[in-house]
mmCIF file of C-alpha atoms in Angstrom:
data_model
loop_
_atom_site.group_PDB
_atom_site.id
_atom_site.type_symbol
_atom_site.label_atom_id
_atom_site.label_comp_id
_atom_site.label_asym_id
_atom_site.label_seq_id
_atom_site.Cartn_x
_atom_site.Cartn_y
_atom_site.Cartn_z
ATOM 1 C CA UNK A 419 -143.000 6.691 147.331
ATOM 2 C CA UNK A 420 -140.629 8.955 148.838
ATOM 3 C CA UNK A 421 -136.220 8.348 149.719
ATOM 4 C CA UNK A 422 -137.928 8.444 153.329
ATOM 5 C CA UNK A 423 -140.117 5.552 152.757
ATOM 6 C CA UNK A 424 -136.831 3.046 152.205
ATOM 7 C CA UNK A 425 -135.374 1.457 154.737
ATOM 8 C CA UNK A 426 -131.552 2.092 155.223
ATOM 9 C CA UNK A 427 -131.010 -1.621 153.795
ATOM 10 C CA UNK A 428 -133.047 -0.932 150.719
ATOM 11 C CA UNK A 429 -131.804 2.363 150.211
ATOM 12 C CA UNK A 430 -128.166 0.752 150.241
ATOM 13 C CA UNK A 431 -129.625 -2.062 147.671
ATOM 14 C CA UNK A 432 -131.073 1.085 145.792
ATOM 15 C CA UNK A 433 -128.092 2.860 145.479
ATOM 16 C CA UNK A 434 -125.867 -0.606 144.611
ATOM 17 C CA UNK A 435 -127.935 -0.762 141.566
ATOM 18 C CA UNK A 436 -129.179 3.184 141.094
ATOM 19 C CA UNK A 437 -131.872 4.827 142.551
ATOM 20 C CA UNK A 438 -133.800 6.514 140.725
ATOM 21 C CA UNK A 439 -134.854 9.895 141.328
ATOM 22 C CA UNK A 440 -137.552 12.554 139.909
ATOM 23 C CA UNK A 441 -135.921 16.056 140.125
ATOM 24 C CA UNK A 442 -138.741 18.547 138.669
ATOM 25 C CA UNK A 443 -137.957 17.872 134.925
ATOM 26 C CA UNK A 444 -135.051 15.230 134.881
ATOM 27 C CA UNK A 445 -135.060 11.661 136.467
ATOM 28 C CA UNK A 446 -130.961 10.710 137.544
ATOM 29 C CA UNK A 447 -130.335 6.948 138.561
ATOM 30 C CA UNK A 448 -127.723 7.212 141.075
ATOM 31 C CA UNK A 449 -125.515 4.365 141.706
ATOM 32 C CA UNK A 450 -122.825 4.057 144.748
ATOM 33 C CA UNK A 451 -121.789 2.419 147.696
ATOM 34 C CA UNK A 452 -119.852 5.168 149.916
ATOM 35 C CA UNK A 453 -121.290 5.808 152.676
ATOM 36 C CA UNK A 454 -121.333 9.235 153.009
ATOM 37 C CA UNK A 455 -123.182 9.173 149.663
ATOM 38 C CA UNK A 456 -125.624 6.384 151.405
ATOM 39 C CA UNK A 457 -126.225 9.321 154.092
ATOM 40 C CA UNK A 458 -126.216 12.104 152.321
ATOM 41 C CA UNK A 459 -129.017 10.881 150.005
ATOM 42 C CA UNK A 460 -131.066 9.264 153.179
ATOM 43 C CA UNK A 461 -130.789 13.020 154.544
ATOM 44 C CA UNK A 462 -130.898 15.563 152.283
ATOM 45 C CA UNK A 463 -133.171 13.661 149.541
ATOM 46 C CA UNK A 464 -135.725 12.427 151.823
ATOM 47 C CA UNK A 465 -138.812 13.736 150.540
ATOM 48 C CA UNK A 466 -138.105 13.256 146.790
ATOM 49 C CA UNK A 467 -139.998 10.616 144.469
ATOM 50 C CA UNK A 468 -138.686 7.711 143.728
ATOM 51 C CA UNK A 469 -139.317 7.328 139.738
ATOM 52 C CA UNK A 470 -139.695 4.080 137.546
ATOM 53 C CA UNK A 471 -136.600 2.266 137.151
ATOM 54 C CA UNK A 472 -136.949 1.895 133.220
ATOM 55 C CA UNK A 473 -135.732 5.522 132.409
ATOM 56 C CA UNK A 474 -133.208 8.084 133.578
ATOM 57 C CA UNK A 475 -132.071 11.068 131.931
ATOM 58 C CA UNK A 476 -128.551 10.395 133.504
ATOM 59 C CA UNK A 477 -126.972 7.703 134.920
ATOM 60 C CA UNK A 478 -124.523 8.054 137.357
ATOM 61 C CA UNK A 479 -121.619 6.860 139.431
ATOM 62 C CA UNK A 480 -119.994 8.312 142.624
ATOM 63 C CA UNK A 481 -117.636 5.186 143.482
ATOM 64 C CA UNK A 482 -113.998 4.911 144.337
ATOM 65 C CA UNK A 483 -111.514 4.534 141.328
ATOM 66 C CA UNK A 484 -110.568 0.681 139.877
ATOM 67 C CA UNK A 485 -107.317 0.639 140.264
ATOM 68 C CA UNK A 486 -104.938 0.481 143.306
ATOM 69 C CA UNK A 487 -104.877 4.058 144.256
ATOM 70 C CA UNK A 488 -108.310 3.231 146.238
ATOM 71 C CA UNK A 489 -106.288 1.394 148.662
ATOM 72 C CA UNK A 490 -103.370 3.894 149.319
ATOM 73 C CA UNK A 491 -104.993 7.215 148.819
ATOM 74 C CA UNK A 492 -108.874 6.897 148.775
ATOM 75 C CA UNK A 493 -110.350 8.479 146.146
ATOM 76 C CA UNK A 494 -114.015 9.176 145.128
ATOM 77 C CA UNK A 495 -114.712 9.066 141.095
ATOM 78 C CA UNK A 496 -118.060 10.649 139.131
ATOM 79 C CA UNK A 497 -119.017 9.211 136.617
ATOM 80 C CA UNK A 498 -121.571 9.483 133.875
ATOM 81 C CA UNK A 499 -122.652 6.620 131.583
ATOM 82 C CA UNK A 500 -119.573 4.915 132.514
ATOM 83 C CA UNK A 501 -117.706 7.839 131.657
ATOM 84 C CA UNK A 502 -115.766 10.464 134.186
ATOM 85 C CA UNK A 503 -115.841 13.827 133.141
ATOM 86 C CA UNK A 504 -113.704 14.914 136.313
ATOM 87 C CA UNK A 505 -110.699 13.813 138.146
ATOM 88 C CA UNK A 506 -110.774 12.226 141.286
ATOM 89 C CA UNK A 507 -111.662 13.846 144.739
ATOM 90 C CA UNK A 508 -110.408 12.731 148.053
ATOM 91 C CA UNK A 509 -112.592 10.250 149.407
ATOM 92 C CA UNK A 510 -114.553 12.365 151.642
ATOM 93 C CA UNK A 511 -116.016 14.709 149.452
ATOM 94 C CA UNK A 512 -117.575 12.064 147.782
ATOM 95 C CA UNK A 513 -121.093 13.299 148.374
ATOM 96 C CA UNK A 514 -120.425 16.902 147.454
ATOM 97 C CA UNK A 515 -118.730 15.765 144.416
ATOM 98 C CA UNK A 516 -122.192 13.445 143.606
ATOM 99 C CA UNK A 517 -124.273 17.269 143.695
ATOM 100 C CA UNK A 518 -121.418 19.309 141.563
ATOM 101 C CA UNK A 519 -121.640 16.150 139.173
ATOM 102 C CA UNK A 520 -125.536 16.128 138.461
ATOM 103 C CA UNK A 521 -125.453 20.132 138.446
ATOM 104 C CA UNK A 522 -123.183 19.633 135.035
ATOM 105 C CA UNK A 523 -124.854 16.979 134.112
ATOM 106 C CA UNK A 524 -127.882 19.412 134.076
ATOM 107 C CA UNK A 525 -126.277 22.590 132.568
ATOM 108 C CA UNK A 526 -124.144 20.796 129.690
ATOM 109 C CA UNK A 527 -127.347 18.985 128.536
ATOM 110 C CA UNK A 528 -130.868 19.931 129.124
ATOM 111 C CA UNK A 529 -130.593 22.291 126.126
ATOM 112 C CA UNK A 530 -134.441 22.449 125.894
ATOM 113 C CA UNK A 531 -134.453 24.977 128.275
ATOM 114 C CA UNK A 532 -132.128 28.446 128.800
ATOM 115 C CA UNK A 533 -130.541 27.762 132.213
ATOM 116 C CA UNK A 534 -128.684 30.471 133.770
ATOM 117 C CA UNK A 535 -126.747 30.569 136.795
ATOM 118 C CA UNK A 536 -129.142 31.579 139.293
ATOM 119 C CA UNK A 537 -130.718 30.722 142.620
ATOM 120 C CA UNK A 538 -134.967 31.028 142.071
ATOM 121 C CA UNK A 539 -137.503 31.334 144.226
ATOM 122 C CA UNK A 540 -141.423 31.978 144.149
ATOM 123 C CA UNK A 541 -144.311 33.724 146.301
ATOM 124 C CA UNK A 542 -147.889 33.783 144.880
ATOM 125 C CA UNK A 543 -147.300 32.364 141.810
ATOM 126 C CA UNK A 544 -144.433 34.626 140.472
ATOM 127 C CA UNK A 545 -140.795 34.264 140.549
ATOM 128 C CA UNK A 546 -137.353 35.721 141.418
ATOM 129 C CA UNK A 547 -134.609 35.240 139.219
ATOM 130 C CA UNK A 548 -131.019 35.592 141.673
ATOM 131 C CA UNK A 549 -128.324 35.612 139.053
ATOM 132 C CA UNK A 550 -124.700 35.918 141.130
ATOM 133 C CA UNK A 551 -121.415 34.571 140.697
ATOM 134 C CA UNK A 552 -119.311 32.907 143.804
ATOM 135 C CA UNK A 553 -119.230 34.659 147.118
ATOM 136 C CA UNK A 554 -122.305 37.355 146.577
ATOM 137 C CA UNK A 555 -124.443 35.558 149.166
ATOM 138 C CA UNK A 556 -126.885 34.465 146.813
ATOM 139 C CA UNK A 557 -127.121 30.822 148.698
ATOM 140 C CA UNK A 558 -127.010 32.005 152.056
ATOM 141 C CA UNK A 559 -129.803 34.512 150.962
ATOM 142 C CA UNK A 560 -131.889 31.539 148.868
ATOM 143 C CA UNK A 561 -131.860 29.449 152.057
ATOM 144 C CA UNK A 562 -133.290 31.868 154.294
ATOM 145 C CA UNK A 563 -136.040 32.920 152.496
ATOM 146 C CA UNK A 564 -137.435 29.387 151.429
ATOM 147 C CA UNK A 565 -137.941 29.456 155.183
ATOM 148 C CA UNK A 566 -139.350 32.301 155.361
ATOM 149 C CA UNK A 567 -142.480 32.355 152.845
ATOM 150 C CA UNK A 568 -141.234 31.453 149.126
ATOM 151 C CA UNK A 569 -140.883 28.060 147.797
ATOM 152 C CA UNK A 570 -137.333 26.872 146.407
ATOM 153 C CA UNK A 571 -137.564 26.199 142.360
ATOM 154 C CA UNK A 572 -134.040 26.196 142.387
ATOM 155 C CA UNK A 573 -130.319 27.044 143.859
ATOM 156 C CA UNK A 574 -127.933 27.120 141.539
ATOM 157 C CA UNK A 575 -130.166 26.647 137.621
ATOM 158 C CA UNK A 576 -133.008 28.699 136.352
ATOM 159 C CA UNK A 577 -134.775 26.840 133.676
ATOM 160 C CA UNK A 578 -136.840 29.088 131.272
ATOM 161 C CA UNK A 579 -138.760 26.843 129.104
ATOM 162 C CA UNK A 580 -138.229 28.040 125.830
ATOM 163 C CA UNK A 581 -142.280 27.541 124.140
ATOM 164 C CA UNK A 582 -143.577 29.996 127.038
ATOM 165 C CA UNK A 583 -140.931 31.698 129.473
ATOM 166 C CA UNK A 584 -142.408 29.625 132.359
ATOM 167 C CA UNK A 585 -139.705 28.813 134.896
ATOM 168 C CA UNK A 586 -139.494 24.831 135.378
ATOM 169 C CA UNK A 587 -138.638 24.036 138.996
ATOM 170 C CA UNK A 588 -135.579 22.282 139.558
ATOM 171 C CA UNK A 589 -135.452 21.929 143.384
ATOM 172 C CA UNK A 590 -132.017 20.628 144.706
ATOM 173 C CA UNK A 591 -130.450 20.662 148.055
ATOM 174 C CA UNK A 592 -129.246 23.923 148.716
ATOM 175 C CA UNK A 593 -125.492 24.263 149.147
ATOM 176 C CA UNK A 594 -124.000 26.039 151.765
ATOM 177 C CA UNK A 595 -120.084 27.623 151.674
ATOM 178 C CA UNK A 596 -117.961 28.840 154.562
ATOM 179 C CA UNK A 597 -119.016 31.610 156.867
ATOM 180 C CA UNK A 598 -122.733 31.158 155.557
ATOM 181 C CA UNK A 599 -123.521 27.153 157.108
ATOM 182 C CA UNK A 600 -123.228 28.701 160.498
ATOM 183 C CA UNK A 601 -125.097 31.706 159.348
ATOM 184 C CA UNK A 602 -128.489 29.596 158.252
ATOM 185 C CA UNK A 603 -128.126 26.742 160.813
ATOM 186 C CA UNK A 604 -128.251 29.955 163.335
ATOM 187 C CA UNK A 605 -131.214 31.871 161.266
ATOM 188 C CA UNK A 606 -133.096 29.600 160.143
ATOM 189 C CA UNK A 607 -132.741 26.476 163.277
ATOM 190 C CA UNK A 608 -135.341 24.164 161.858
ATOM 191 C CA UNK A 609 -132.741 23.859 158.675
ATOM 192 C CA UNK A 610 -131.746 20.030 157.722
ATOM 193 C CA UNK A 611 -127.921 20.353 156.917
ATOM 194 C CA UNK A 612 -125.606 17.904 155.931
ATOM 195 C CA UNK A 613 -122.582 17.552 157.892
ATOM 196 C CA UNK A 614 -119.412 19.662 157.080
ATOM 197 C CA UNK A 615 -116.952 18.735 154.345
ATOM 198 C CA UNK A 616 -113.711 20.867 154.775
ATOM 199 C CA UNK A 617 -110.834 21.439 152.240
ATOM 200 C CA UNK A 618 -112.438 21.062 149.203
ATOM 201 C CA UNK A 619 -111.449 23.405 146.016
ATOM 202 C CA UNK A 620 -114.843 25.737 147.305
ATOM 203 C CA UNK A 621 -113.762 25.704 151.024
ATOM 204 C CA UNK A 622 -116.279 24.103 153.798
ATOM 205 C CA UNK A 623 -119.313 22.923 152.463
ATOM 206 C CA UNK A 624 -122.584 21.643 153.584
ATOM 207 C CA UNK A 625 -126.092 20.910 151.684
ATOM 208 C CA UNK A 626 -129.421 21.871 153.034
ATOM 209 C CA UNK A 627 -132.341 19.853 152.360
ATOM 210 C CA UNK A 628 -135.123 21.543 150.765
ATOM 211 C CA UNK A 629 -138.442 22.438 152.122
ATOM 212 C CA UNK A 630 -140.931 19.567 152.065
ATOM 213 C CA UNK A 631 -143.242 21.845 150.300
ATOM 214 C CA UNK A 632 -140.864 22.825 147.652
ATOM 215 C CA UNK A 633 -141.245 19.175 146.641
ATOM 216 C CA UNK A 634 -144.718 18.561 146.914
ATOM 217 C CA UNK A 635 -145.194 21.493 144.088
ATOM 218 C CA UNK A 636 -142.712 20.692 142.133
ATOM 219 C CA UNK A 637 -144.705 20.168 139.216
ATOM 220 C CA UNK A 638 -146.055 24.175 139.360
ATOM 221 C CA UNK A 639 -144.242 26.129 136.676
ATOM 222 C CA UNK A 640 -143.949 29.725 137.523
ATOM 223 C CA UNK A 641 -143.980 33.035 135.799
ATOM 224 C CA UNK A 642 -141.085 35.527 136.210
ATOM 225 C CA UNK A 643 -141.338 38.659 137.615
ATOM 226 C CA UNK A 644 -138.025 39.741 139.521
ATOM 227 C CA UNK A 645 -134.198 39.329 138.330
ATOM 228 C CA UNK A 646 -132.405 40.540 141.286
ATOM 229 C CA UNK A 647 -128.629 40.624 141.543
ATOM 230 C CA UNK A 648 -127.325 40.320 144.849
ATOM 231 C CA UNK A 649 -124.361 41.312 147.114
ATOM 232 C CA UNK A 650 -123.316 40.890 150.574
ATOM 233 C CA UNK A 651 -120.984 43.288 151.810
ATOM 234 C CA UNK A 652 -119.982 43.374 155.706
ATOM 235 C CA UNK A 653 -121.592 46.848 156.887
ATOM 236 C CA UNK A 654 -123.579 47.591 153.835
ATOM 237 C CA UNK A 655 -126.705 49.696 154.091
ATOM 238 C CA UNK A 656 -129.992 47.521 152.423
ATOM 239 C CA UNK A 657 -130.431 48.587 148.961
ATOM 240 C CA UNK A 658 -132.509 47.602 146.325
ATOM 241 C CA UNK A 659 -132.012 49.856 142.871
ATOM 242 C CA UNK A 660 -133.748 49.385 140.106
ATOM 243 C CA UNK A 661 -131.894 49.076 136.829
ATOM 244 C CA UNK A 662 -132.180 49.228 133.188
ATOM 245 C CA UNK A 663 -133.461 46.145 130.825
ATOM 246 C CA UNK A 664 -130.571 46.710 128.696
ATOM 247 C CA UNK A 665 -128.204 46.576 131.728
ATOM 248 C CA UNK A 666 -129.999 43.407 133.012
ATOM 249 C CA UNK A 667 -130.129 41.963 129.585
ATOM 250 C CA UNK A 668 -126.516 41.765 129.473
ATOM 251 C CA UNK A 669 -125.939 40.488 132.905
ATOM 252 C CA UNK A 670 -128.207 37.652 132.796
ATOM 253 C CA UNK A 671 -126.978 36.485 129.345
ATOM 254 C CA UNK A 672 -123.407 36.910 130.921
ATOM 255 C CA UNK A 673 -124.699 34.037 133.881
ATOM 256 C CA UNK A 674 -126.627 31.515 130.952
ATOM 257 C CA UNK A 675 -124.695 28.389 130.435
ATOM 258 C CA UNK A 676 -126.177 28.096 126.551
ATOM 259 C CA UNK A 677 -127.075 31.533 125.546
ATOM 260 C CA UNK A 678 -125.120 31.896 123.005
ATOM 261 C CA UNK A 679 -125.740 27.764 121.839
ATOM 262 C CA UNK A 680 -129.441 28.191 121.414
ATOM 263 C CA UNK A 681 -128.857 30.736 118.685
ATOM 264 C CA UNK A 682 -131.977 32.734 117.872
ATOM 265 C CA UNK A 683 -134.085 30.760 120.268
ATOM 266 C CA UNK A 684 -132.146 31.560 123.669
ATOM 267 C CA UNK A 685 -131.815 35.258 122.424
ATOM 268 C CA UNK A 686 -135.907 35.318 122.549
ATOM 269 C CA UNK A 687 -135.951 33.715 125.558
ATOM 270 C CA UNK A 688 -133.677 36.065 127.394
ATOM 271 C CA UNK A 689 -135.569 38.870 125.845
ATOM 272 C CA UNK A 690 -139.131 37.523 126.676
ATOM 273 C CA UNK A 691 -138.024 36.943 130.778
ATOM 274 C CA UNK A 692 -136.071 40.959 130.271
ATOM 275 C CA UNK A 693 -139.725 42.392 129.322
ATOM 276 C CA UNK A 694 -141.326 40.532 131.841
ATOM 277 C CA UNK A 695 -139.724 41.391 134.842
ATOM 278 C CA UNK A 696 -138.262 44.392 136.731
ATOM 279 C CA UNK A 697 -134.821 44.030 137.313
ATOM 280 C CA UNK A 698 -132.565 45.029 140.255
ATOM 281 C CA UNK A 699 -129.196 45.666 142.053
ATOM 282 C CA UNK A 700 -129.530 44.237 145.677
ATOM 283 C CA UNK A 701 -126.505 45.328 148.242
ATOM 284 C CA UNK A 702 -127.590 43.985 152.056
ATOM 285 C CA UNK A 703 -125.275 43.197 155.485
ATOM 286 C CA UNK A 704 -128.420 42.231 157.417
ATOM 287 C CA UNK A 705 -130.890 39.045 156.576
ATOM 288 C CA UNK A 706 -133.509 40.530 159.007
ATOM 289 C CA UNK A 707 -133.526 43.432 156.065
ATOM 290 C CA UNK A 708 -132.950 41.168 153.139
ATOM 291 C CA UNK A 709 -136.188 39.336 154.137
ATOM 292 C CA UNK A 710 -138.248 42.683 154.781
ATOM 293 C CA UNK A 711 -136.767 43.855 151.062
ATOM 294 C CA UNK A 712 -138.331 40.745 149.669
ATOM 295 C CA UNK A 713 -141.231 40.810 151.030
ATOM 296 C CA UNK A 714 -142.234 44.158 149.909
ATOM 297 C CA UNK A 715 -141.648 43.385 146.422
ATOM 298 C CA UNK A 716 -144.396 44.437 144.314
ATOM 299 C CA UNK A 717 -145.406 41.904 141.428
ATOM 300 C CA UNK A 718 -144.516 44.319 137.910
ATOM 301 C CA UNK A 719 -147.309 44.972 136.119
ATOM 302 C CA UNK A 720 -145.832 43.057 132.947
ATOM 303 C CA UNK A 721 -145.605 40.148 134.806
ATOM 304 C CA UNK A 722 -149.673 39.506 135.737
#
């Protein structure tokens, strides 16, 4: 069973209680009665499993606060386990606050893995590895091309399972900032959005459901074979420069949320994803040429 297969009533009862949720690796049991959360989830999370109710790797909250602030300046609260990690948002960034909350939850726990910041996508079996900080385009480039012939592992964490190097899909609703909603809901027109938030700490935001078939395989590790560092710049000529592993090395480990808390272990599995891909600087203004770029990508020799 699907989020899609629930009526609105028992997707409210659901959520009263928790739903609970299989995302790739980790099952969250979300609890909360705000509506925007109630849509959000009934939009965005449509085509994900529904998993047993007798385990969750996280359990949480996304509720207004107890006390009598919730009356006179509505608030929305996160919570996990019972406990709140964050301070309040206003009310109606509730549902973005639910996705920043279970992206922490993610990269301040799942230590099994070495999870960098990155967007990840795949085509015939091999991956690409988009490490980028704030404001590089990395999303708006992510969403376009999981329409446009790879499947969506992940947009904001890169799992790298530490036994093999195989990269664990961790498909999540893709989220949008600014400038770049209009820019996919214009390129890519069969794109499910949520509906604007404005005037939260990140500007406007919106989420964008995933592919259906980035679902349906969500159980297909991958192999890496491209770490690709983007930027957007206004004007820019399409480039794609190779660069050194040592260079790359760096960069990645610079973007890893436990690098440096796996010790030995995360140091061998930053190496082992290094020697098996190529690495590169990515500068592009125009999508149309971002998408040709990627599609021209030749698999590394390293990586078959």
């Amino acid at each position: 069973m699907t989020v899609s297969s629930l009526k609105l009533s028992e997707l409210k009862a659901r959520l009263k209680k928790g739903l609970f949720l299989r995302i790739g690796p980790v099952t969250m049991a979300i609890r909360s009665t705000v509506p925007s959360v109630v849509e959000g989830v009934r939009l965005v999370y449509a085509d994900y499993p529904l998993a047993d109710d007798d385990f969750a790797d996280f359990h949480v909250t996304l509720n207004p606060p107890r006390n009598l602030r919730r009356w006179l300046k509505p608030q929305a609260m996160f919570e996990l386990d019972g406990v709140s990690p964050f301070k309040p948002l206003p009310f109606k960034q509730a549902f973005p606050m639910l996705e920043w909350g279970m992206n922490w939850c993610v990269s301040t726990h799942m230590h099994g893995y070495l999870m960098i910041h990155a967007a990840v996508m795949e085509r015939d079996g091999h991956a690409a590895i988009l490490p980028a900080p704030p404001g590089s385009g990395k999303s708006t480039l992510c969403a376009t091309l999981v329409h446009k012939g790879w499947r969506l592992l992940s947009d904001e964490l890169t799992l790298i399972r530490l036994a093999d190097g195989e990269i664990i899909p961790l498909p999540r609703p893709v989220s949008l900032k600014n400038a770049s909603i209009d820019i996919v809901q214009q390129y890519v027109p069969s794109a499910v959005l949520s509906p604007k938030v404005y005037d939260t700490l990140k500007g406007t935001v919106a989420l964008m459901k995933p592919p259906a078939d980035s679902l349906a395989r969500i159980a297909e590790t991958v192999k890496p074979a491209w770490i690709i560092f983007p930027k957007y710049e206004a004007g820019a000529a399409t480039r794609l420069e190779a660069i050194p592993q040592s260079r790359a090395f760096m960069r990645v480990a610079d973007n890893a949320f436990n690098y440096s808390l796996l010790g030995a272990r995360g140091f061998e599995a930053l190496a082992g994803l290094i020697d098996k891909s190529t690495a590169f600087d990515f500068n592009y203004s125009s999508l149309d040429e971002a998408i040709e770029t990627f599609a021209s990508l030749q698999t590394p020799a390293q990586a078959l």
